[in-house]
XYZ file of C-alpha atoms in Angstrom:
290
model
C 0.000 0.000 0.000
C 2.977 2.435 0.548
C 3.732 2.403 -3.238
C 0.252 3.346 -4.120
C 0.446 5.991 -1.889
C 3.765 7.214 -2.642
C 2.768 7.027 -6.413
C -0.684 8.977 -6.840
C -0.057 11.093 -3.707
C 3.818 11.279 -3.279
C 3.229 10.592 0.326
C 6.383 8.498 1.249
C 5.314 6.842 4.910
C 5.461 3.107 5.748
C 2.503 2.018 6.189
C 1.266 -1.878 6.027
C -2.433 -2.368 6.699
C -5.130 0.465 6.207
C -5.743 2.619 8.592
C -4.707 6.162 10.192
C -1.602 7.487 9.581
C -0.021 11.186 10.162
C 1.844 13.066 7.154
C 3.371 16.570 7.803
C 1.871 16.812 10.923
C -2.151 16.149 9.413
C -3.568 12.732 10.564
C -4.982 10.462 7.069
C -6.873 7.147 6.910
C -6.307 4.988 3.803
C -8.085 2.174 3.281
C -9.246 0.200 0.358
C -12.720 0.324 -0.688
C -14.594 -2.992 -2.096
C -18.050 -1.183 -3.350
C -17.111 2.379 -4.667
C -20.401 3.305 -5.445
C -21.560 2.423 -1.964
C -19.257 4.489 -0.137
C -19.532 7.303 -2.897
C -23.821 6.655 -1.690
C -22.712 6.964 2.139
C -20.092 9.730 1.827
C -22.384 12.252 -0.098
C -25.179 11.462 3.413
C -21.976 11.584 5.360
C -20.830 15.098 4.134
C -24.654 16.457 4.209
C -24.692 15.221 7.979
C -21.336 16.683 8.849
C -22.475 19.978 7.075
C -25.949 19.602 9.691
C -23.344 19.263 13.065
C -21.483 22.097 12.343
C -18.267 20.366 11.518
C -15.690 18.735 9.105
C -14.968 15.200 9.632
C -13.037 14.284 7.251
C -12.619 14.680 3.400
C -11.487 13.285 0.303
C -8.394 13.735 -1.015
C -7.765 13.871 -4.842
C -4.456 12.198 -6.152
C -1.997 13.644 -8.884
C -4.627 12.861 -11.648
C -7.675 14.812 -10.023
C -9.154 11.108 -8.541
C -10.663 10.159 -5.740
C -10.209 6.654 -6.279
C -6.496 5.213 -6.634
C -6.717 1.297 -7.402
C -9.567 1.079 -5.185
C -7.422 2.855 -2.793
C -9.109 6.325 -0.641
C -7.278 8.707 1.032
C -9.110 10.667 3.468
C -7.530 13.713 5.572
C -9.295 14.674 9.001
C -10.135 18.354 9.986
C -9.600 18.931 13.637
C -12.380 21.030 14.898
C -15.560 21.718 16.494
C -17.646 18.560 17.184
C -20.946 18.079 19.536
C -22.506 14.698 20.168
C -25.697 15.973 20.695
C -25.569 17.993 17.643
C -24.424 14.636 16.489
C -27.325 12.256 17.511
C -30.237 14.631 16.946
C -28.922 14.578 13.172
C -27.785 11.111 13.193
C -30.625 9.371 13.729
C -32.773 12.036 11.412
C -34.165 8.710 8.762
C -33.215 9.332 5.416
C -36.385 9.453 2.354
C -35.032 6.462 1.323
C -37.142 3.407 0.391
C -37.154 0.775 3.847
C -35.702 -1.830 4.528
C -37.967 -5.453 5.083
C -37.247 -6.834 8.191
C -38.119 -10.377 6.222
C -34.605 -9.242 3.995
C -32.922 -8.257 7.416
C -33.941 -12.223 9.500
C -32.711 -13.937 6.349
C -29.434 -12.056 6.407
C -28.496 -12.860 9.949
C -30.044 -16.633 9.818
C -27.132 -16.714 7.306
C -24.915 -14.935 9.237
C -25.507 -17.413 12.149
C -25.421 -20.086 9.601
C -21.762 -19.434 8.405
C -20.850 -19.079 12.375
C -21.961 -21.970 12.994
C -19.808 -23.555 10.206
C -16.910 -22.155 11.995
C -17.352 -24.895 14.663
C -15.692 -27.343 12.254
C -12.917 -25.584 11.675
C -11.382 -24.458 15.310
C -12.982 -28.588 16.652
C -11.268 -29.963 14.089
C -7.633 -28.799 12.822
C -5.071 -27.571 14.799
C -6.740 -24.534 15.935
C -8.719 -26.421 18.201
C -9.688 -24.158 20.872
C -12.643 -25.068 23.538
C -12.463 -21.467 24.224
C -13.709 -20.634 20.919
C -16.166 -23.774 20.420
C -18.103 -22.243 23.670
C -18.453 -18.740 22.397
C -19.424 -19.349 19.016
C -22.161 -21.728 20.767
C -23.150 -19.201 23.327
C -23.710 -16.615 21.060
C -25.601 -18.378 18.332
C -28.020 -19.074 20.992
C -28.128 -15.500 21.758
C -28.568 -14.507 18.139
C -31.688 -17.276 18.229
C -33.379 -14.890 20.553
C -32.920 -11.968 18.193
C -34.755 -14.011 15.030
C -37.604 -15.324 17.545
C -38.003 -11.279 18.321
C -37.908 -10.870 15.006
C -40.226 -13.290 14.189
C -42.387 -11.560 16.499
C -42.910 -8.631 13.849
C -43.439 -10.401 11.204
C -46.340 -12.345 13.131
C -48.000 -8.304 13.017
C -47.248 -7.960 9.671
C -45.028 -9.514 7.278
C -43.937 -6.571 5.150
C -43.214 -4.420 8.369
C -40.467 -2.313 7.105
C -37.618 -0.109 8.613
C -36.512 3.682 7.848
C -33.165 4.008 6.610
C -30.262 6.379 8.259
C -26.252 6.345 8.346
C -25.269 3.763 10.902
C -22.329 2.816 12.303
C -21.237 -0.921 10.512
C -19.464 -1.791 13.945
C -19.040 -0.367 17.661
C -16.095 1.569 17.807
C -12.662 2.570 20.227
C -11.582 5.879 19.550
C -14.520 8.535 20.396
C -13.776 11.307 17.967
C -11.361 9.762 14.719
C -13.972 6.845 14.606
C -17.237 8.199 14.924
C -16.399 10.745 12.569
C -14.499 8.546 9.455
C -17.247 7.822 6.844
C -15.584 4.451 6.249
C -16.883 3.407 9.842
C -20.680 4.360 8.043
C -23.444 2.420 5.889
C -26.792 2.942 5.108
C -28.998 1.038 7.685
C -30.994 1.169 10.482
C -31.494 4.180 13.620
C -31.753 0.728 16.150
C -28.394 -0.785 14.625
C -26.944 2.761 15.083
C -27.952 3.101 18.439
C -27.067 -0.482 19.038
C -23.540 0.455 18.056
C -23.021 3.441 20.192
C -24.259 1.574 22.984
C -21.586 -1.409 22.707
C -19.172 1.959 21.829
C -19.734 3.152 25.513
C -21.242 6.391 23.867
C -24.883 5.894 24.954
C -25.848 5.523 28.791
C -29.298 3.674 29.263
C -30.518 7.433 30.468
C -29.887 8.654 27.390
C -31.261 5.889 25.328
C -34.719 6.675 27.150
C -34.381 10.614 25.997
C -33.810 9.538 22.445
C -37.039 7.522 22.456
C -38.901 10.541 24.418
C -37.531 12.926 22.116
C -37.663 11.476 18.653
C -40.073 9.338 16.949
C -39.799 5.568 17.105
C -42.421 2.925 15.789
C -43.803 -0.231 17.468
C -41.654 -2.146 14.661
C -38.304 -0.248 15.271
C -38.605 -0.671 19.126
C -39.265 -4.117 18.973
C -36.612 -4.403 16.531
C -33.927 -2.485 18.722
C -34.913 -5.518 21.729
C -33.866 -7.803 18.625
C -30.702 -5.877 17.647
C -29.607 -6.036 20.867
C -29.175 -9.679 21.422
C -27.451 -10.384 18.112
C -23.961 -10.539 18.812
C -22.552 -8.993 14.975
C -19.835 -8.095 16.882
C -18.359 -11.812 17.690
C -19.545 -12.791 14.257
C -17.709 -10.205 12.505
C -15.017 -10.508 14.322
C -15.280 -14.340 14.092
C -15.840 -14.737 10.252
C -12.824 -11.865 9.615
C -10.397 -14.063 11.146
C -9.458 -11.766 13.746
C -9.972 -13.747 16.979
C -6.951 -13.454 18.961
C -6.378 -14.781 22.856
C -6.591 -10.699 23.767
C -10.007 -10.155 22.176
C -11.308 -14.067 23.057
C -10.763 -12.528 26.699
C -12.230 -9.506 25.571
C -15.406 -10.977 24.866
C -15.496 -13.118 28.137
C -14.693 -10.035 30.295
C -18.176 -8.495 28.985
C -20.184 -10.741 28.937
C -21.712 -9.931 32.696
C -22.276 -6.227 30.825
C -23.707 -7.643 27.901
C -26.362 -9.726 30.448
C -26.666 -6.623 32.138
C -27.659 -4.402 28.625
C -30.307 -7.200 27.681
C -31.856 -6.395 31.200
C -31.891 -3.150 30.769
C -32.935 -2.913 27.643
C -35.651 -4.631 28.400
C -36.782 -2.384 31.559
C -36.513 0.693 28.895
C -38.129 -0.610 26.034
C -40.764 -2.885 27.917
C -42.816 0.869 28.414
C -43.309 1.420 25.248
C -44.367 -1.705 23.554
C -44.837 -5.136 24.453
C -41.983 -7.237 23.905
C -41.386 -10.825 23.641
C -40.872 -12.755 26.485
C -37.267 -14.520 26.917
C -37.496 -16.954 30.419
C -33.447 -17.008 30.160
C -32.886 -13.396 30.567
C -33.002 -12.779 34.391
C -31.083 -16.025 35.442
C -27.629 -15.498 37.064
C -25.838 -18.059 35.308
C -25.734 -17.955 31.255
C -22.854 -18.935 30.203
């Protein structure tokens, strides 16, 4: 990646995965991009969004033939500034007049998801990478994600083209408060619950504030119900698991929160229980879980 770098920008750093890196004393992210035209989709909400907080976040930068796009290659530079996470989530989690998205579309995705986790099993009870450690959490948390489709399943029991509005959502709960949340390549186009989902697991969103967002702005009976579902289904393992990046830090990661985790379904619950009915799950009060 250096020599693509060095060649349409005449940066010369080292650099040997994607990711942030700082160039005459500005801080860049380079990364490659799979779907060009999707991120093109999410930057032009992105840059709207930014314009509605008041700040910068980052921008493109063109290379020495007036592209954005450099073998599939971005470059983005980050404007240090002026940032407020209210601003921030009022804005956010604005939906987008966008067509919605079928929640049938969204249980099929993650039966799939759960599906190819599940295949995973083979592979670490099997070969060399055998590792009980593993086995356990890929079994605990495919019975976690079974919750999320029976909640799921709940909805479409109401109505089987309910439907979801469409915002910019964080793909993944993120580390670094303001680089992160503000990089565009951290962004697609999905759902307010995922979003709020992901700031949750980011440590971004208290359960107090969660309650002010649904007094404040207006949620559905379908999007509650499915932010109880999006709760329980772990895309973070799976990610995580199916991207080959399980180490023995984050394996201990995971086990460290997974008291929290119990805790969030609990209190999730309490929050979300007041403004719709939700499905009942006998499991979710017991001490033990894992």
């Amino acid at each position: 990646m250096s020599h693509i770098l060095k060649m349409y920008y005449g940066i010369d750093v080292s650099i040997e995965e994607a990711g942030y890196f700082r160039y005459q004393g500005e801080l860049y992210y380079f990364c490659f991009i799979e779907d060009i035209t999707h991120f093109m989709n999410v930057y032009r909400y992105y840059r709207y969004m930014m314009h509605q907080c008041g700040s910068q976040g980052y921008t493109l930068v063109k290379n020495h033939n007036q592209d954005i796009i450099s073998q599939n290659y971005i470059l983005l530079i980050y404007h240090s500034g002026y940032f407020s996470f209210e601003s921030y989530l009022q804005n956010f989690l604005q939906p987008f007049p966008l067509p919605k998205l079928k929640i049938m579309d969204i249980k099929e995705q993650w039966i799939q998801k759960i599906d190819c986790v599940r295949e995973k099993v083979k592979e670490y009870a099997y070969s060399f990478k055998h590792d009980q450690d593993v086995i356990s959490l890929i079994y605990y948390y495919c019975g976690i994600a079974e919750n999320s489709i029976n909640i799921i399943n709940e909805i479409l029991r109401i109505d089987q083209h309910a439907s979801l509005c469409l915002s910019l959502s964080l793909s993944q709960p993120i580390k670094n408060y303001v680089y992160e949340i503000l990089n565009p390549c951290y962004y697609i186009i999905s759902s307010r619950p995922r979003q709020i989902v992901c700031l949750l697991r980011s440590q971004l969103l208290t359960y107090e504030n969660i309650q002010e967002l649904l007094e404040s702005q207006y949620y559905d009976v379908y999007e509650i119900i499915y932010l109880y579902a999006r709760i329980f289904y772990p895309s973070h393992f799976f990610d995580a698991l199916l991207n080959g990046q399980i180490n023995s830090a984050l394996l201990q990661e995971f086990y460290q929160h997974l008291s929290q985790e119990r805790e969030m379904y609990q209190q999730m619950q309490r929050i979300l229980s007041f403004y719709v009915t939700l499905p009942k799950i006998s499991w979710i009060n017991d001490e033990n879980m894992i």
